[in-house]
């Protein structure tokens, strides 16, 4: 005869009285059925949710990659706009009456660049007469050390810094890195007092955050000639010179042309201006 009820007896190890629990067969079957159903639901949910979670992770990764690519594209566009703005500004500053066309072949001389297979092309006349180095921005604008190096945006750097920041304690006079033509000498919101010099060979130099500019727009300057006083104007955290070199509309690391900067370091200038 099948039992209709089951009794479970609990016997403690100490002197406490025993306890008994009685369950009907139907109740036990319902509990077992509920447990089996719960396990099956968990298994089915796993088969349904795990692939969905994996797809979500995949979509999230792809979305992040798309956002990064979009950010990189935007960075390239921003850099392109800045290069174009600089180029347009220089063209406008030079004025329509100046001849910006290339000189004839008879007035061009090519000079080899030491250590490379490249040649530098310079026109004759005023720029050639003063020598090859007069129009190459290789003269240190101040004697100082780099406290913020040149860098471009990459996966290792979220922001760019298209020049170097130079600090000094014994050289407050900013000098022209090469012979050239001043195309801008004025105040800007971000860079404060700024001087831009065109060197007529594809090179352009920028000197920013000056306390005071010593040259005027459309003025010819010689290599090493004072053009400004080191300062802290514009968006600047301390007195320094922000110095940029551009070649054919592309920013160049000043260290490639002025290796003297590498020998300057903070230990040589313990009391450097910040």
PDB file of C-alpha atoms in Angstrom:
ATOM      1  CA  UNK A   1       0.000   0.000   0.000  1.00  0.00           C
ATOM      2  CA  UNK A   2       1.417   3.359  -1.067  1.00  0.00           C
ATOM      3  CA  UNK A   3       1.870   5.888   1.725  1.00  0.00           C
ATOM      4  CA  UNK A   4      -0.018   9.171   1.482  1.00  0.00           C
ATOM      5  CA  UNK A   5       2.303  11.011   3.869  1.00  0.00           C
ATOM      6  CA  UNK A   6       5.974  11.021   4.812  1.00  0.00           C
ATOM      7  CA  UNK A   7       7.317  11.987   8.159  1.00  0.00           C
ATOM      8  CA  UNK A   8      10.865  13.293   8.613  1.00  0.00           C
ATOM      9  CA  UNK A   9      12.314  12.918  12.094  1.00  0.00           C
ATOM     10  CA  UNK A  10      15.157  15.209  13.245  1.00  0.00           C
ATOM     11  CA  UNK A  11      17.263  13.905  16.161  1.00  0.00           C
ATOM     12  CA  UNK A  12      19.615  16.456  17.710  1.00  0.00           C
ATOM     13  CA  UNK A  13      23.014  15.441  19.211  1.00  0.00           C
ATOM     14  CA  UNK A  14      22.300  17.196  22.529  1.00  0.00           C
ATOM     15  CA  UNK A  15      19.479  16.697  24.997  1.00  0.00           C
ATOM     16  CA  UNK A  16      16.968  18.754  23.036  1.00  0.00           C
ATOM     17  CA  UNK A  17      13.780  16.954  22.073  1.00  0.00           C
ATOM     18  CA  UNK A  18      13.465  15.513  18.595  1.00  0.00           C
ATOM     19  CA  UNK A  19      11.340  17.133  15.932  1.00  0.00           C
ATOM     20  CA  UNK A  20       9.226  15.611  13.200  1.00  0.00           C
ATOM     21  CA  UNK A  21       7.921  17.074   9.928  1.00  0.00           C
ATOM     22  CA  UNK A  22       5.123  15.475   7.948  1.00  0.00           C
ATOM     23  CA  UNK A  23       4.571  16.112   4.236  1.00  0.00           C
ATOM     24  CA  UNK A  24       1.972  14.712   1.928  1.00  0.00           C
ATOM     25  CA  UNK A  25       3.036  12.866  -1.190  1.00  0.00           C
ATOM     26  CA  UNK A  26       1.442  15.515  -3.378  1.00  0.00           C
ATOM     27  CA  UNK A  27       3.389  18.303  -1.651  1.00  0.00           C
ATOM     28  CA  UNK A  28       6.693  16.442  -2.110  1.00  0.00           C
ATOM     29  CA  UNK A  29       5.938  15.873  -5.779  1.00  0.00           C
ATOM     30  CA  UNK A  30       5.103  19.535  -6.239  1.00  0.00           C
ATOM     31  CA  UNK A  31       8.387  20.591  -4.633  1.00  0.00           C
ATOM     32  CA  UNK A  32      10.367  18.159  -6.794  1.00  0.00           C
ATOM     33  CA  UNK A  33       8.529  19.345  -9.908  1.00  0.00           C
ATOM     34  CA  UNK A  34       9.198  22.987  -9.019  1.00  0.00           C
ATOM     35  CA  UNK A  35      12.904  22.301  -8.499  1.00  0.00           C
ATOM     36  CA  UNK A  36      13.191  20.445 -11.806  1.00  0.00           C
ATOM     37  CA  UNK A  37      11.338  23.253 -13.567  1.00  0.00           C
ATOM     38  CA  UNK A  38      13.621  25.864 -11.998  1.00  0.00           C
ATOM     39  CA  UNK A  39      16.758  23.971 -13.089  1.00  0.00           C
ATOM     40  CA  UNK A  40      15.399  23.605 -16.634  1.00  0.00           C
ATOM     41  CA  UNK A  41      14.560  27.315 -16.754  1.00  0.00           C
ATOM     42  CA  UNK A  42      18.069  28.194 -15.607  1.00  0.00           C
ATOM     43  CA  UNK A  43      19.602  25.937 -18.257  1.00  0.00           C
ATOM     44  CA  UNK A  44      17.361  27.336 -21.028  1.00  0.00           C
ATOM     45  CA  UNK A  45      18.049  30.900 -19.878  1.00  0.00           C
ATOM     46  CA  UNK A  46      21.747  30.175 -20.044  1.00  0.00           C
ATOM     47  CA  UNK A  47      21.456  28.921 -23.628  1.00  0.00           C
ATOM     48  CA  UNK A  48      19.497  32.053 -24.534  1.00  0.00           C
ATOM     49  CA  UNK A  49      21.261  34.735 -22.521  1.00  0.00           C
ATOM     50  CA  UNK A  50      24.908  33.681 -22.873  1.00  0.00           C
ATOM     51  CA  UNK A  51      25.024  34.075 -26.694  1.00  0.00           C
ATOM     52  CA  UNK A  52      23.115  37.333 -26.330  1.00  0.00           C
ATOM     53  CA  UNK A  53      25.649  38.584 -23.767  1.00  0.00           C
ATOM     54  CA  UNK A  54      28.499  37.570 -26.059  1.00  0.00           C
ATOM     55  CA  UNK A  55      26.886  39.425 -28.956  1.00  0.00           C
ATOM     56  CA  UNK A  56      26.403  42.457 -26.712  1.00  0.00           C
ATOM     57  CA  UNK A  57      30.090  42.430 -25.803  1.00  0.00           C
ATOM     58  CA  UNK A  58      30.951  42.114 -29.481  1.00  0.00           C
ATOM     59  CA  UNK A  59      28.686  45.017 -30.422  1.00  0.00           C
ATOM     60  CA  UNK A  60      30.046  47.089 -27.534  1.00  0.00           C
ATOM     61  CA  UNK A  61      33.609  46.428 -28.708  1.00  0.00           C
ATOM     62  CA  UNK A  62      32.743  47.280 -32.303  1.00  0.00           C
ATOM     63  CA  UNK A  63      30.941  50.431 -31.167  1.00  0.00           C
ATOM     64  CA  UNK A  64      33.969  51.494 -29.142  1.00  0.00           C
ATOM     65  CA  UNK A  65      36.204  50.873 -32.155  1.00  0.00           C
ATOM     66  CA  UNK A  66      33.894  52.971 -34.319  1.00  0.00           C
ATOM     67  CA  UNK A  67      33.954  55.774 -31.758  1.00  0.00           C
ATOM     68  CA  UNK A  68      37.758  55.633 -31.628  1.00  0.00           C
ATOM     69  CA  UNK A  69      37.968  55.681 -35.426  1.00  0.00           C
ATOM     70  CA  UNK A  70      35.566  58.605 -35.523  1.00  0.00           C
ATOM     71  CA  UNK A  71      37.682  60.411 -32.933  1.00  0.00           C
ATOM     72  CA  UNK A  72      40.832  59.762 -34.971  1.00  0.00           C
ATOM     73  CA  UNK A  73      39.155  61.004 -38.143  1.00  0.00           C
ATOM     74  CA  UNK A  74      38.000  64.119 -36.288  1.00  0.00           C
ATOM     75  CA  UNK A  75      41.544  64.657 -35.012  1.00  0.00           C
ATOM     76  CA  UNK A  76      42.911  64.411 -38.550  1.00  0.00           C
ATOM     77  CA  UNK A  77      40.279  66.882 -39.746  1.00  0.00           C
ATOM     78  CA  UNK A  78      41.114  69.262 -36.894  1.00  0.00           C
ATOM     79  CA  UNK A  79      44.829  69.064 -37.723  1.00  0.00           C
ATOM     80  CA  UNK A  80      44.078  69.600 -41.412  1.00  0.00           C
ATOM     81  CA  UNK A  81      41.938  72.640 -40.603  1.00  0.00           C
ATOM     82  CA  UNK A  82      44.703  74.074 -38.443  1.00  0.00           C
ATOM     83  CA  UNK A  83      47.318  73.537 -41.162  1.00  0.00           C
ATOM     84  CA  UNK A  84      45.019  75.111 -43.740  1.00  0.00           C
ATOM     85  CA  UNK A  85      44.284  78.068 -41.452  1.00  0.00           C
ATOM     86  CA  UNK A  86      48.006  78.675 -40.894  1.00  0.00           C
ATOM     87  CA  UNK A  87      48.701  78.417 -44.621  1.00  0.00           C
ATOM     88  CA  UNK A  88      45.804  80.750 -45.521  1.00  0.00           C
ATOM     89  CA  UNK A  89      46.873  83.206 -42.865  1.00  0.00           C
ATOM     90  CA  UNK A  90      50.451  83.294 -44.149  1.00  0.00           C
ATOM     91  CA  UNK A  91      49.252  83.794 -47.709  1.00  0.00           C
ATOM     92  CA  UNK A  92      47.010  86.643 -46.584  1.00  0.00           C
ATOM     93  CA  UNK A  93      49.744  88.234 -44.450  1.00  0.00           C
ATOM     94  CA  UNK A  94      52.276  88.205 -47.281  1.00  0.00           C
ATOM     95  CA  UNK A  95      49.957  90.310 -49.396  1.00  0.00           C
ATOM     96  CA  UNK A  96      49.020  90.055 -53.082  1.00  0.00           C
ATOM     97  CA  UNK A  97      51.835  92.288 -54.210  1.00  0.00           C
ATOM     98  CA  UNK A  98      54.499  89.769 -53.185  1.00  0.00           C
ATOM     99  CA  UNK A  99      55.517  87.113 -55.678  1.00  0.00           C
ATOM    100  CA  UNK A 100      54.896  83.689 -54.111  1.00  0.00           C
ATOM    101  CA  UNK A 101      55.673  81.717 -57.242  1.00  0.00           C
ATOM    102  CA  UNK A 102      58.742  79.538 -57.467  1.00  0.00           C
ATOM    103  CA  UNK A 103      61.879  81.290 -58.773  1.00  0.00           C
ATOM    104  CA  UNK A 104      63.204  80.299 -62.217  1.00  0.00           C
ATOM    105  CA  UNK A 105      65.617  77.371 -62.427  1.00  0.00           C
ATOM    106  CA  UNK A 106      68.515  79.729 -63.094  1.00  0.00           C
ATOM    107  CA  UNK A 107      68.046  81.228 -59.628  1.00  0.00           C
ATOM    108  CA  UNK A 108      67.850  77.960 -57.710  1.00  0.00           C
ATOM    109  CA  UNK A 109      70.698  76.209 -55.981  1.00  0.00           C
ATOM    110  CA  UNK A 110      70.469  72.774 -54.354  1.00  0.00           C
ATOM    111  CA  UNK A 111      72.469  71.966 -51.254  1.00  0.00           C
ATOM    112  CA  UNK A 112      72.972  68.435 -49.868  1.00  0.00           C
ATOM    113  CA  UNK A 113      71.721  67.759 -46.352  1.00  0.00           C
ATOM    114  CA  UNK A 114      74.416  66.136 -44.246  1.00  0.00           C
ATOM    115  CA  UNK A 115      73.710  62.525 -43.328  1.00  0.00           C
ATOM    116  CA  UNK A 116      70.871  62.131 -45.843  1.00  0.00           C
ATOM    117  CA  UNK A 117      70.320  61.713 -49.570  1.00  0.00           C
ATOM    118  CA  UNK A 118      68.057  64.771 -49.686  1.00  0.00           C
ATOM    119  CA  UNK A 119      68.826  68.206 -51.071  1.00  0.00           C
ATOM    120  CA  UNK A 120      67.591  71.573 -49.872  1.00  0.00           C
ATOM    121  CA  UNK A 121      66.563  73.980 -52.615  1.00  0.00           C
ATOM    122  CA  UNK A 122      67.141  77.678 -51.957  1.00  0.00           C
ATOM    123  CA  UNK A 123      66.654  80.696 -54.260  1.00  0.00           C
ATOM    124  CA  UNK A 124      69.568  82.999 -55.038  1.00  0.00           C
ATOM    125  CA  UNK A 125      69.681  86.661 -54.064  1.00  0.00           C
ATOM    126  CA  UNK A 126      69.230  87.904 -50.530  1.00  0.00           C
ATOM    127  CA  UNK A 127      68.640  84.458 -48.998  1.00  0.00           C
ATOM    128  CA  UNK A 128      71.457  82.686 -50.774  1.00  0.00           C
ATOM    129  CA  UNK A 129      73.947  85.512 -50.200  1.00  0.00           C
ATOM    130  CA  UNK A 130      73.755  85.097 -46.445  1.00  0.00           C
ATOM    131  CA  UNK A 131      74.617  81.368 -46.616  1.00  0.00           C
ATOM    132  CA  UNK A 132      72.798  78.080 -46.381  1.00  0.00           C
ATOM    133  CA  UNK A 133      72.131  78.131 -42.643  1.00  0.00           C
ATOM    134  CA  UNK A 134      70.739  81.660 -42.575  1.00  0.00           C
ATOM    135  CA  UNK A 135      67.316  80.481 -43.732  1.00  0.00           C
ATOM    136  CA  UNK A 136      67.222  77.113 -41.992  1.00  0.00           C
ATOM    137  CA  UNK A 137      65.659  77.363 -38.492  1.00  0.00           C
ATOM    138  CA  UNK A 138      68.593  75.819 -36.643  1.00  0.00           C
ATOM    139  CA  UNK A 139      69.425  78.664 -34.275  1.00  0.00           C
ATOM    140  CA  UNK A 140      68.089  78.136 -30.696  1.00  0.00           C
ATOM    141  CA  UNK A 141      65.556  80.921 -30.017  1.00  0.00           C
ATOM    142  CA  UNK A 142      66.575  80.900 -26.335  1.00  0.00           C
ATOM    143  CA  UNK A 143      69.121  79.061 -24.241  1.00  0.00           C
ATOM    144  CA  UNK A 144      66.941  76.834 -22.127  1.00  0.00           C
ATOM    145  CA  UNK A 145      65.575  73.361 -21.578  1.00  0.00           C
ATOM    146  CA  UNK A 146      62.482  71.610 -22.878  1.00  0.00           C
ATOM    147  CA  UNK A 147      59.739  71.118 -20.290  1.00  0.00           C
ATOM    148  CA  UNK A 148      57.073  69.981 -22.788  1.00  0.00           C
ATOM    149  CA  UNK A 149      58.250  68.035 -25.868  1.00  0.00           C
ATOM    150  CA  UNK A 150      56.792  67.791 -29.351  1.00  0.00           C
ATOM    151  CA  UNK A 151      54.091  65.154 -29.798  1.00  0.00           C
ATOM    152  CA  UNK A 152      51.261  64.293 -32.150  1.00  0.00           C
ATOM    153  CA  UNK A 153      47.988  62.558 -31.365  1.00  0.00           C
ATOM    154  CA  UNK A 154      48.233  58.770 -31.266  1.00  0.00           C
ATOM    155  CA  UNK A 155      46.928  55.804 -29.306  1.00  0.00           C
ATOM    156  CA  UNK A 156      49.542  56.669 -26.679  1.00  0.00           C
ATOM    157  CA  UNK A 157      48.737  60.398 -26.599  1.00  0.00           C
ATOM    158  CA  UNK A 158      45.215  61.828 -26.662  1.00  0.00           C
ATOM    159  CA  UNK A 159      46.372  65.374 -27.370  1.00  0.00           C
ATOM    160  CA  UNK A 160      48.971  66.880 -29.641  1.00  0.00           C
ATOM    161  CA  UNK A 161      51.646  69.466 -28.906  1.00  0.00           C
ATOM    162  CA  UNK A 162      52.990  70.666 -32.239  1.00  0.00           C
ATOM    163  CA  UNK A 163      56.046  72.356 -30.799  1.00  0.00           C
ATOM    164  CA  UNK A 164      58.250  72.485 -27.710  1.00  0.00           C
ATOM    165  CA  UNK A 165      57.961  74.576 -24.545  1.00  0.00           C
ATOM    166  CA  UNK A 166      61.272  76.124 -23.489  1.00  0.00           C
ATOM    167  CA  UNK A 167      62.123  77.602 -20.094  1.00  0.00           C
ATOM    168  CA  UNK A 168      65.207  79.579 -19.106  1.00  0.00           C
ATOM    169  CA  UNK A 169      66.546  81.753 -16.296  1.00  0.00           C
ATOM    170  CA  UNK A 170      69.471  83.504 -17.961  1.00  0.00           C
ATOM    171  CA  UNK A 171      68.062  84.167 -21.430  1.00  0.00           C
ATOM    172  CA  UNK A 172      64.894  86.269 -21.579  1.00  0.00           C
ATOM    173  CA  UNK A 173      65.411  87.471 -25.166  1.00  0.00           C
ATOM    174  CA  UNK A 174      63.752  85.358 -27.869  1.00  0.00           C
ATOM    175  CA  UNK A 175      65.735  85.283 -31.118  1.00  0.00           C
ATOM    176  CA  UNK A 176      64.851  84.350 -34.682  1.00  0.00           C
ATOM    177  CA  UNK A 177      65.768  80.756 -35.500  1.00  0.00           C
ATOM    178  CA  UNK A 178      66.676  81.803 -39.049  1.00  0.00           C
ATOM    179  CA  UNK A 179      66.597  84.732 -41.433  1.00  0.00           C
ATOM    180  CA  UNK A 180      63.108  85.475 -42.659  1.00  0.00           C
ATOM    181  CA  UNK A 181      60.067  87.675 -43.064  1.00  0.00           C
ATOM    182  CA  UNK A 182      57.723  88.446 -40.158  1.00  0.00           C
ATOM    183  CA  UNK A 183      54.208  87.566 -41.322  1.00  0.00           C
ATOM    184  CA  UNK A 184      52.537  87.967 -37.927  1.00  0.00           C
ATOM    185  CA  UNK A 185      53.361  89.934 -34.802  1.00  0.00           C
ATOM    186  CA  UNK A 186      50.346  90.419 -32.578  1.00  0.00           C
ATOM    187  CA  UNK A 187      48.282  89.043 -29.686  1.00  0.00           C
ATOM    188  CA  UNK A 188      46.133  85.898 -29.927  1.00  0.00           C
ATOM    189  CA  UNK A 189      43.687  84.524 -27.384  1.00  0.00           C
ATOM    190  CA  UNK A 190      45.427  81.171 -26.859  1.00  0.00           C
ATOM    191  CA  UNK A 191      49.087  81.983 -27.555  1.00  0.00           C
ATOM    192  CA  UNK A 192      49.193  85.555 -26.256  1.00  0.00           C
ATOM    193  CA  UNK A 193      51.845  87.709 -27.934  1.00  0.00           C
ATOM    194  CA  UNK A 194      52.966  85.688 -30.934  1.00  0.00           C
ATOM    195  CA  UNK A 195      55.510  86.093 -33.731  1.00  0.00           C
ATOM    196  CA  UNK A 196      55.396  84.041 -36.938  1.00  0.00           C
ATOM    197  CA  UNK A 197      58.317  84.111 -39.381  1.00  0.00           C
ATOM    198  CA  UNK A 198      58.344  82.806 -42.942  1.00  0.00           C
ATOM    199  CA  UNK A 199      61.822  81.705 -44.034  1.00  0.00           C
ATOM    200  CA  UNK A 200      61.039  81.541 -47.766  1.00  0.00           C
ATOM    201  CA  UNK A 201      62.136  77.907 -48.134  1.00  0.00           C
ATOM    202  CA  UNK A 202      59.042  76.091 -46.923  1.00  0.00           C
ATOM    203  CA  UNK A 203      59.949  76.658 -43.277  1.00  0.00           C
ATOM    204  CA  UNK A 204      57.801  78.618 -40.876  1.00  0.00           C
ATOM    205  CA  UNK A 205      58.572  79.265 -37.193  1.00  0.00           C
ATOM    206  CA  UNK A 206      56.165  80.294 -34.412  1.00  0.00           C
ATOM    207  CA  UNK A 207      57.163  81.979 -31.125  1.00  0.00           C
ATOM    208  CA  UNK A 208      54.321  82.238 -28.592  1.00  0.00           C
ATOM    209  CA  UNK A 209      53.437  83.454 -25.058  1.00  0.00           C
ATOM    210  CA  UNK A 210      55.868  86.388 -25.348  1.00  0.00           C
ATOM    211  CA  UNK A 211      55.805  89.149 -22.779  1.00  0.00           C
ATOM    212  CA  UNK A 212      56.411  91.635 -25.590  1.00  0.00           C
ATOM    213  CA  UNK A 213      57.074  91.395 -29.316  1.00  0.00           C
ATOM    214  CA  UNK A 214      60.087  93.353 -30.571  1.00  0.00           C
ATOM    215  CA  UNK A 215      59.353  93.098 -34.308  1.00  0.00           C
ATOM    216  CA  UNK A 216      56.532  94.232 -36.556  1.00  0.00           C
ATOM    217  CA  UNK A 217      54.614  92.487 -39.294  1.00  0.00           C
ATOM    218  CA  UNK A 218      56.280  92.568 -42.744  1.00  0.00           C
ATOM    219  CA  UNK A 219      59.681  93.166 -41.161  1.00  0.00           C
ATOM    220  CA  UNK A 220      62.807  91.329 -42.344  1.00  0.00           C
ATOM    221  CA  UNK A 221      64.826  89.731 -39.527  1.00  0.00           C
ATOM    222  CA  UNK A 222      68.251  88.150 -39.441  1.00  0.00           C
ATOM    223  CA  UNK A 223      69.228  84.828 -37.930  1.00  0.00           C
ATOM    224  CA  UNK A 224      69.689  85.301 -34.166  1.00  0.00           C
ATOM    225  CA  UNK A 225      68.070  88.746 -34.147  1.00  0.00           C
ATOM    226  CA  UNK A 226      65.975  89.534 -31.015  1.00  0.00           C
ATOM    227  CA  UNK A 227      62.273  89.336 -31.861  1.00  0.00           C
ATOM    228  CA  UNK A 228      60.522  89.089 -28.466  1.00  0.00           C
ATOM    229  CA  UNK A 229      60.858  88.920 -24.686  1.00  0.00           C
ATOM    230  CA  UNK A 230      60.134  85.626 -22.907  1.00  0.00           C
ATOM    231  CA  UNK A 231      56.765  85.841 -21.198  1.00  0.00           C
ATOM    232  CA  UNK A 232      53.587  84.256 -19.889  1.00  0.00           C
ATOM    233  CA  UNK A 233      50.766  85.688 -22.025  1.00  0.00           C
ATOM    234  CA  UNK A 234      47.777  83.773 -23.351  1.00  0.00           C
ATOM    235  CA  UNK A 235      46.923  80.309 -21.990  1.00  0.00           C
ATOM    236  CA  UNK A 236      50.136  79.644 -20.102  1.00  0.00           C
ATOM    237  CA  UNK A 237      50.949  78.195 -16.682  1.00  0.00           C
ATOM    238  CA  UNK A 238      54.305  79.941 -16.389  1.00  0.00           C
ATOM    239  CA  UNK A 239      56.880  82.007 -18.231  1.00  0.00           C
ATOM    240  CA  UNK A 240      58.145  80.004 -21.217  1.00  0.00           C
ATOM    241  CA  UNK A 241      58.477  80.051 -24.980  1.00  0.00           C
ATOM    242  CA  UNK A 242      56.229  77.857 -27.104  1.00  0.00           C
ATOM    243  CA  UNK A 243      58.267  77.243 -30.259  1.00  0.00           C
ATOM    244  CA  UNK A 244      57.032  75.529 -33.421  1.00  0.00           C
ATOM    245  CA  UNK A 245      58.667  74.693 -36.774  1.00  0.00           C
ATOM    246  CA  UNK A 246      56.528  73.947 -39.841  1.00  0.00           C
ATOM    247  CA  UNK A 247      57.813  72.632 -43.169  1.00  0.00           C
ATOM    248  CA  UNK A 248      55.498  72.810 -46.184  1.00  0.00           C
ATOM    249  CA  UNK A 249      52.436  73.016 -43.932  1.00  0.00           C
ATOM    250  CA  UNK A 250      53.453  70.110 -41.679  1.00  0.00           C
ATOM    251  CA  UNK A 251      54.683  70.526 -38.075  1.00  0.00           C
ATOM    252  CA  UNK A 252      58.234  69.308 -37.441  1.00  0.00           C
ATOM    253  CA  UNK A 253      59.851  68.345 -34.144  1.00  0.00           C
ATOM    254  CA  UNK A 254      62.283  71.222 -33.424  1.00  0.00           C
ATOM    255  CA  UNK A 255      64.789  68.701 -32.037  1.00  0.00           C
ATOM    256  CA  UNK A 256      65.393  67.427 -35.574  1.00  0.00           C
ATOM    257  CA  UNK A 257      66.791  70.826 -36.540  1.00  0.00           C
ATOM    258  CA  UNK A 258      68.060  72.162 -33.200  1.00  0.00           C
ATOM    259  CA  UNK A 259      69.696  69.234 -31.377  1.00  0.00           C
ATOM    260  CA  UNK A 260      71.222  71.677 -28.896  1.00  0.00           C
ATOM    261  CA  UNK A 261      67.949  71.506 -26.982  1.00  0.00           C
ATOM    262  CA  UNK A 262      68.757  67.929 -25.972  1.00  0.00           C
ATOM    263  CA  UNK A 263      71.775  69.015 -23.906  1.00  0.00           C
ATOM    264  CA  UNK A 264      69.686  71.386 -21.826  1.00  0.00           C
ATOM    265  CA  UNK A 265      67.992  69.809 -18.814  1.00  0.00           C
ATOM    266  CA  UNK A 266      66.510  70.902 -15.493  1.00  0.00           C
ATOM    267  CA  UNK A 267      69.642  69.903 -13.567  1.00  0.00           C
ATOM    268  CA  UNK A 268      71.551  72.537 -15.523  1.00  0.00           C
ATOM    269  CA  UNK A 269      68.956  75.164 -14.589  1.00  0.00           C
ATOM    270  CA  UNK A 270      67.898  74.493 -10.972  1.00  0.00           C
ATOM    271  CA  UNK A 271      66.288  77.920 -10.683  1.00  0.00           C
ATOM    272  CA  UNK A 272      64.495  77.826 -14.018  1.00  0.00           C
ATOM    273  CA  UNK A 273      61.440  79.935 -14.583  1.00  0.00           C
ATOM    274  CA  UNK A 274      58.254  77.901 -14.401  1.00  0.00           C
TER     275      UNK A 274
END
